[in-house]
mmCIF file of C-alpha atoms in Angstrom:
data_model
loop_
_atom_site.group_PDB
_atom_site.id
_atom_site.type_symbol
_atom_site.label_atom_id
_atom_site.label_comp_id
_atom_site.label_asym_id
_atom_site.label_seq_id
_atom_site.Cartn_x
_atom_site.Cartn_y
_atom_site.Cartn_z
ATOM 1 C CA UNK A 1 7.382 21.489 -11.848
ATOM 2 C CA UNK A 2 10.825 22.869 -11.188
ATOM 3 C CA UNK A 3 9.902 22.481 -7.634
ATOM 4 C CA UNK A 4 9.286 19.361 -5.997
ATOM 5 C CA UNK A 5 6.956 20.921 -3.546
ATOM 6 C CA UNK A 6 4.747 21.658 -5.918
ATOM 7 C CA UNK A 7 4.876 18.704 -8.064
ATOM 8 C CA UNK A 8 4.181 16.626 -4.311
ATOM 9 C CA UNK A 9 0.826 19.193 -3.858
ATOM 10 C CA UNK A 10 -0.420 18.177 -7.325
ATOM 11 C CA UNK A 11 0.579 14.241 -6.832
ATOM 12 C CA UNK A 12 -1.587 14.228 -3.461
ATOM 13 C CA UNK A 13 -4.596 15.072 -5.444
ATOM 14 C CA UNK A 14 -3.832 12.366 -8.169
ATOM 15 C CA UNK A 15 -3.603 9.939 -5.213
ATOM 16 C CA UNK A 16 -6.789 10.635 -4.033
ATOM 17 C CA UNK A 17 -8.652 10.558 -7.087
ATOM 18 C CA UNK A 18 -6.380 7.282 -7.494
ATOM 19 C CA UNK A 19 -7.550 5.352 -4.294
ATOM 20 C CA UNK A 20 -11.502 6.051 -5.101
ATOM 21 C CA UNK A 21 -10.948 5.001 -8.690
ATOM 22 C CA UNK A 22 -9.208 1.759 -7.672
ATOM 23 C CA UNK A 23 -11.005 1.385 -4.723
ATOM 24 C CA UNK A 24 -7.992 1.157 -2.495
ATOM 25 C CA UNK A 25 -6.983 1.303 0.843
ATOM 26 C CA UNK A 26 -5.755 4.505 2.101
ATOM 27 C CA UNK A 27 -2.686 2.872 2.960
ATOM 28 C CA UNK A 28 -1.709 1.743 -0.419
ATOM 29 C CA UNK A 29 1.395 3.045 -2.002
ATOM 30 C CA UNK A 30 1.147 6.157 -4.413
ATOM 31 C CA UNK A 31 3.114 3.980 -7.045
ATOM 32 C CA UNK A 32 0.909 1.032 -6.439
ATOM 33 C CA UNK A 33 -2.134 2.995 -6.114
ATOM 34 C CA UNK A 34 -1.614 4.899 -9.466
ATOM 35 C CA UNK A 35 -0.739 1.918 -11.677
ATOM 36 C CA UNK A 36 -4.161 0.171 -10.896
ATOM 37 C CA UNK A 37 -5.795 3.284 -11.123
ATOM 38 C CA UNK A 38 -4.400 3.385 -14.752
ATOM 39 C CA UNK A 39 -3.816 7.101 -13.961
ATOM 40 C CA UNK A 40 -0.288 8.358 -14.511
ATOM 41 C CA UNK A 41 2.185 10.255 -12.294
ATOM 42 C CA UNK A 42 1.260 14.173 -12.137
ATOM 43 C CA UNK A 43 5.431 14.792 -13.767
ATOM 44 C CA UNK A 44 4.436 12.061 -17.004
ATOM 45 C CA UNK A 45 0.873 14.189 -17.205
ATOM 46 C CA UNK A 46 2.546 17.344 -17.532
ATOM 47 C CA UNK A 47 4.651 16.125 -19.808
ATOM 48 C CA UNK A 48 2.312 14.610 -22.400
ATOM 49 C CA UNK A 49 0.197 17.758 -22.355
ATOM 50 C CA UNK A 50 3.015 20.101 -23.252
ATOM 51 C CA UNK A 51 3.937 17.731 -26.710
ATOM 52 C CA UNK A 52 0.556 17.683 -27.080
ATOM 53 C CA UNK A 53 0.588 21.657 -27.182
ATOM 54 C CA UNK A 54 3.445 21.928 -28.739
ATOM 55 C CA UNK A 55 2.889 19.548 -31.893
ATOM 56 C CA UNK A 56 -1.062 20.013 -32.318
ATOM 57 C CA UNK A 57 -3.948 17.379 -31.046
ATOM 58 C CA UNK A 58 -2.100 15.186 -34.240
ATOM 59 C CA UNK A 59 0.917 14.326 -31.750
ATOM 60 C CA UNK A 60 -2.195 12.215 -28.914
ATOM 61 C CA UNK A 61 -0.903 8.717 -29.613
ATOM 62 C CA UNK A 62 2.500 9.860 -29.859
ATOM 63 C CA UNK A 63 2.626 11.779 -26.389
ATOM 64 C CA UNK A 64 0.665 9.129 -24.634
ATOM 65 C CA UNK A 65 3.232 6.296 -26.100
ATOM 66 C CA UNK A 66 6.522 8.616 -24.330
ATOM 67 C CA UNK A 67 4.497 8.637 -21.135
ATOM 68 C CA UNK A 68 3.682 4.726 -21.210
ATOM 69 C CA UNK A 69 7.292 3.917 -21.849
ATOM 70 C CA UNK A 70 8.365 6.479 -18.821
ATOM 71 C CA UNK A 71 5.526 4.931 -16.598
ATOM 72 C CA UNK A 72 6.987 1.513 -17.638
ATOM 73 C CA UNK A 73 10.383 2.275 -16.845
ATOM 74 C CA UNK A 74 9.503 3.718 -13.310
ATOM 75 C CA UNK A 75 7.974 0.994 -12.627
ATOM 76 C CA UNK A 76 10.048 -1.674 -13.275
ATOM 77 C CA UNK A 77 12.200 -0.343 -10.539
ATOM 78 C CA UNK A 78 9.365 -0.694 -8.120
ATOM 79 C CA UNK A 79 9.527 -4.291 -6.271
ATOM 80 C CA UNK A 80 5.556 -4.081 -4.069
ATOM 81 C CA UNK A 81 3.300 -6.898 -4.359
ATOM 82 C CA UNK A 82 1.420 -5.193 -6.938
ATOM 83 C CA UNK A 83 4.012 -5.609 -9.621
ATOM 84 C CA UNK A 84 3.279 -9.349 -9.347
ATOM 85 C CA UNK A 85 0.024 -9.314 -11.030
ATOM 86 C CA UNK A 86 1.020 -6.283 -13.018
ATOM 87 C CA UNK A 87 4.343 -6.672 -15.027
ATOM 88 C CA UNK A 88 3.242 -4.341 -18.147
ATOM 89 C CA UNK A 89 1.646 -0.791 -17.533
ATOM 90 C CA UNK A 90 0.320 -1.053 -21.308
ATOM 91 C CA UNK A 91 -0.998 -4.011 -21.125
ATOM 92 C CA UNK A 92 -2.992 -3.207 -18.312
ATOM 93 C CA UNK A 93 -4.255 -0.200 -19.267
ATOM 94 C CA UNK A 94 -5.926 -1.458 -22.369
ATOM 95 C CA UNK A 95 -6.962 -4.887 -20.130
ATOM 96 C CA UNK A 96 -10.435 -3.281 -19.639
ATOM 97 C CA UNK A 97 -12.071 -6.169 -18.049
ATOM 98 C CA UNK A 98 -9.785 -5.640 -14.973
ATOM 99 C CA UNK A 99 -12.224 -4.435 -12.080
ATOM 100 C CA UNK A 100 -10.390 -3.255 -8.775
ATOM 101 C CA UNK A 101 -12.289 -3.214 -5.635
ATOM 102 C CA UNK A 102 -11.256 -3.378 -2.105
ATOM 103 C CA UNK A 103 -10.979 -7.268 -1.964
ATOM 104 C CA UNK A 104 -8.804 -6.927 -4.667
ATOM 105 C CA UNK A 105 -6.094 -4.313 -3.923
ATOM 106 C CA UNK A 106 -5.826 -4.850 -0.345
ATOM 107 C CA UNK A 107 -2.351 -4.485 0.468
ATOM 108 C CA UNK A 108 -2.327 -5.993 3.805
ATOM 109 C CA UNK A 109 -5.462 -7.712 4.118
ATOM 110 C CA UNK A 110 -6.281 -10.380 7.168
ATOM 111 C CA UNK A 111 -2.787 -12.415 6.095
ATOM 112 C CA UNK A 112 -1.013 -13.589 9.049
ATOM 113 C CA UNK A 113 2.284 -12.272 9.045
ATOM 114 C CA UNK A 114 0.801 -8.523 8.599
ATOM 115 C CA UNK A 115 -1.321 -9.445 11.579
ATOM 116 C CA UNK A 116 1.397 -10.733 13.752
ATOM 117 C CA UNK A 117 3.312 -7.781 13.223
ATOM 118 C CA UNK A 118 1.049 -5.519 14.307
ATOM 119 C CA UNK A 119 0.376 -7.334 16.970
ATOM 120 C CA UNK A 120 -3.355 -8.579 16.033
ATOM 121 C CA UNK A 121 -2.462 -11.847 16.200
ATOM 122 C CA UNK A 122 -0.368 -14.412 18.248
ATOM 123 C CA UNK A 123 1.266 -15.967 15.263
ATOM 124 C CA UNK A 124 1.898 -15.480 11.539
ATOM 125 C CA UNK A 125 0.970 -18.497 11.289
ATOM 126 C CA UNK A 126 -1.697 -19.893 8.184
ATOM 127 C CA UNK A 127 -5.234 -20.713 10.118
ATOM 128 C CA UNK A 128 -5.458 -23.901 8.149
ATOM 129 C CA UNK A 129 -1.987 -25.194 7.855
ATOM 130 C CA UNK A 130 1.729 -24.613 9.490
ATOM 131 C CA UNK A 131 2.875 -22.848 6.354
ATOM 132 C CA UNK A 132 3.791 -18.826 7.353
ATOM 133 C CA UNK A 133 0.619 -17.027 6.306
ATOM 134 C CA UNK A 134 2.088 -14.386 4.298
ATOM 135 C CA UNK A 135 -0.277 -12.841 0.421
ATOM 136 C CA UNK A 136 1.666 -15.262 -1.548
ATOM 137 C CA UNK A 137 0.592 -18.717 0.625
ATOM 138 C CA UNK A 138 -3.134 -17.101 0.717
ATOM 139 C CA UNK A 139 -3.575 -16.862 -2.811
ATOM 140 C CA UNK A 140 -1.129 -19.151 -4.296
ATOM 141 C CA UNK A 141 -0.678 -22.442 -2.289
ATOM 142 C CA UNK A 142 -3.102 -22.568 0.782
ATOM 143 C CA UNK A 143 -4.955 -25.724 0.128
ATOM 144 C CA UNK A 144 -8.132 -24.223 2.403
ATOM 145 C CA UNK A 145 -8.731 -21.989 -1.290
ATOM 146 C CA UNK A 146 -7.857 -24.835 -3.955
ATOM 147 C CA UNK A 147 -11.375 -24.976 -5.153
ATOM 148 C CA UNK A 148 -11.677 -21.333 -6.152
ATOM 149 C CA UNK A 149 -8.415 -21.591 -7.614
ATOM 150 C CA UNK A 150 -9.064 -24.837 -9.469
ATOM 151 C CA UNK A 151 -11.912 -22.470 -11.075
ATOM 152 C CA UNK A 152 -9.708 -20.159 -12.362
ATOM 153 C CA UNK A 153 -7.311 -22.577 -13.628
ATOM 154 C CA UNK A 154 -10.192 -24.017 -15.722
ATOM 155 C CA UNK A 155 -10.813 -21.064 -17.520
ATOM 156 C CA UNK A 156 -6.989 -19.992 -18.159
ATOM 157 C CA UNK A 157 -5.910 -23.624 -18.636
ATOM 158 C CA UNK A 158 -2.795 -23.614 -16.307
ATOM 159 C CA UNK A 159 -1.841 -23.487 -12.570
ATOM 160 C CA UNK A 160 -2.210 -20.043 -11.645
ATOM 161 C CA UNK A 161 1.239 -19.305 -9.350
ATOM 162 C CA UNK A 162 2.855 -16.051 -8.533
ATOM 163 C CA UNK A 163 5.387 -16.244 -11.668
ATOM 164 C CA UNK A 164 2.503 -16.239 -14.396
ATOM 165 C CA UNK A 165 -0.270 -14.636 -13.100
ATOM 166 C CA UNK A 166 0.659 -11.106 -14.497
ATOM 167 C CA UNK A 167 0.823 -12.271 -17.612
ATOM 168 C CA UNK A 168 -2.260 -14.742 -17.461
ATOM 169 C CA UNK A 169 -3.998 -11.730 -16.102
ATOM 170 C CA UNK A 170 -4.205 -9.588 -19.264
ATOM 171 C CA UNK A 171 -3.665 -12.615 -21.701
ATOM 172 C CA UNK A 172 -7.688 -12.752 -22.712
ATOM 173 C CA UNK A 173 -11.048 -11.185 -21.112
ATOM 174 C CA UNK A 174 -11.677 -14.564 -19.833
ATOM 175 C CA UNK A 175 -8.510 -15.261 -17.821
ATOM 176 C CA UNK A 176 -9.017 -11.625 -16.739
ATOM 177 C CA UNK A 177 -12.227 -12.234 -15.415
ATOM 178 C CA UNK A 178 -10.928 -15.692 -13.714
ATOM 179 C CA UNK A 179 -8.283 -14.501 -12.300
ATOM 180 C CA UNK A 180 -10.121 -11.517 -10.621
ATOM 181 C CA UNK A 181 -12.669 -13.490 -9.800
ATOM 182 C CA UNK A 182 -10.193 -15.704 -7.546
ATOM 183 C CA UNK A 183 -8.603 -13.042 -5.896
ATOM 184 C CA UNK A 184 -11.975 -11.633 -5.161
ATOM 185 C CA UNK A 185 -13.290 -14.656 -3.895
ATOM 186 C CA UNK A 186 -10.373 -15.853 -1.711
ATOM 187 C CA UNK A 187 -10.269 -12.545 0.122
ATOM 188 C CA UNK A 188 -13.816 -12.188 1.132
ATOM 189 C CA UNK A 189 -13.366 -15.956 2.486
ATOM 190 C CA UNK A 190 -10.255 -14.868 4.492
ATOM 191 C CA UNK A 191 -12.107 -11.888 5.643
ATOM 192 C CA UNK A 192 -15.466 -13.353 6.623
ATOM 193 C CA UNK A 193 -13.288 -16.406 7.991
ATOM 194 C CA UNK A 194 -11.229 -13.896 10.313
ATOM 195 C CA UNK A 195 -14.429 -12.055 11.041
ATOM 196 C CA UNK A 196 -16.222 -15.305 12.385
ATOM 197 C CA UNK A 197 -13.018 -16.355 13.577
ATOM 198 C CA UNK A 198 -13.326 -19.692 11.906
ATOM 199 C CA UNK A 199 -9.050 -20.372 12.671
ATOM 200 C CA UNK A 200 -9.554 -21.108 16.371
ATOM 201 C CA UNK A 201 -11.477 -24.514 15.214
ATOM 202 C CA UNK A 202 -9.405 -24.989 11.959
ATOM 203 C CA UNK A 203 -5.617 -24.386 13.006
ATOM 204 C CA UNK A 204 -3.836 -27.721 13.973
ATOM 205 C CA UNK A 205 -3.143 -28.752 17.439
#
């Protein structure tokens, strides 16, 4: 681990056994990708095994705390989309109702403004409203999903917005199962919606 080369072979192979785990895109970020993965950086791995050999099997919780509070503190520096929905490593990890798949940890997705740039579409603009279609107006404010939000505001008892929904995720296996749910079931709409190309009848004139 002296050598970054080597430490970059090893972190490859976590990624990959990171993206099937979390179901991810092969796009996703290695940071990202990890985190809901709950599998730690190769360097925090190595690390927790050698106090594990050097203090005895005794030293487990100990070791895996150090590497949690390492994990956490790379992390906060991160600023991807993922971070929105989880603020605290820790709590995540023991959240064990949380079920990734690849509705769920699209990066990208079928939002506008990723579209636009690439050049799939003509405009960033939201299919059902003038608002700039970017991950935060899909899941947070469109009013073409209200319903299956209003579903998972039942169950957690709150709006759901981008400020508390990291928090709200991991709060209680019900709210986890919500707010999955939601994300789940908004992104399989805007999928089948951009498949059928529903948006050519729904935009405003």
């Amino acid at each position: 681990m002296r050598f970054k080369h080597y430490e970059n072979m090893l972190e490859r192979i976590n990624r990959k056994l990171a993206l099937r785990v979390a179901s991810a895109y092969c796009t996703c970020p290695t940071v990202a990708v990890l985190c809901l993965a709950k599998i730690p950086p190769v360097s925090l791995l190595i690390q927790e095994r050698n106090q594990i050999y050097k203090n005895g099997t005794s030293f487990r919780k100990e070791a895996r705390n150090m590497v949690l509070e390492q994990w956490q503190t790379r992390w906060e520096a991160y600023s991807g989309w993922t971070k929105t929905f989880i603020p605290n490593i820790k709590d995540w990890i023991k959240c064990d109702q949380a079920n990734t798949d690849y509705n769920i940890t699209q990066g990208h997705g079928v939002f506008g403004e990723y579209l636009h740039r690439i050049r799939k579409a003509d405009s960033p603009t939201c299919w059902y409203c003038e608002a700039s279609d970017s991950a935060n107006h899909t899941l947070f404010e469109c009013h073409a999903h209200e319903d299956i939000r209003e579903n998972a505001e039942t169950v957690c008892g709150t709006k759901i917005t981008r400020v508390n929904v990291g928090n709200l995720l991991t709060s209680s296996n019900e709210n986890t199962e919500a707010i999955c749910g939601m994300l789940r079931n908004i992104m399989k709409k805007k999928a089948k919606d951009e498949k059928d190309k529903i948006w050519v009848q729904t935009r405003p004139t």
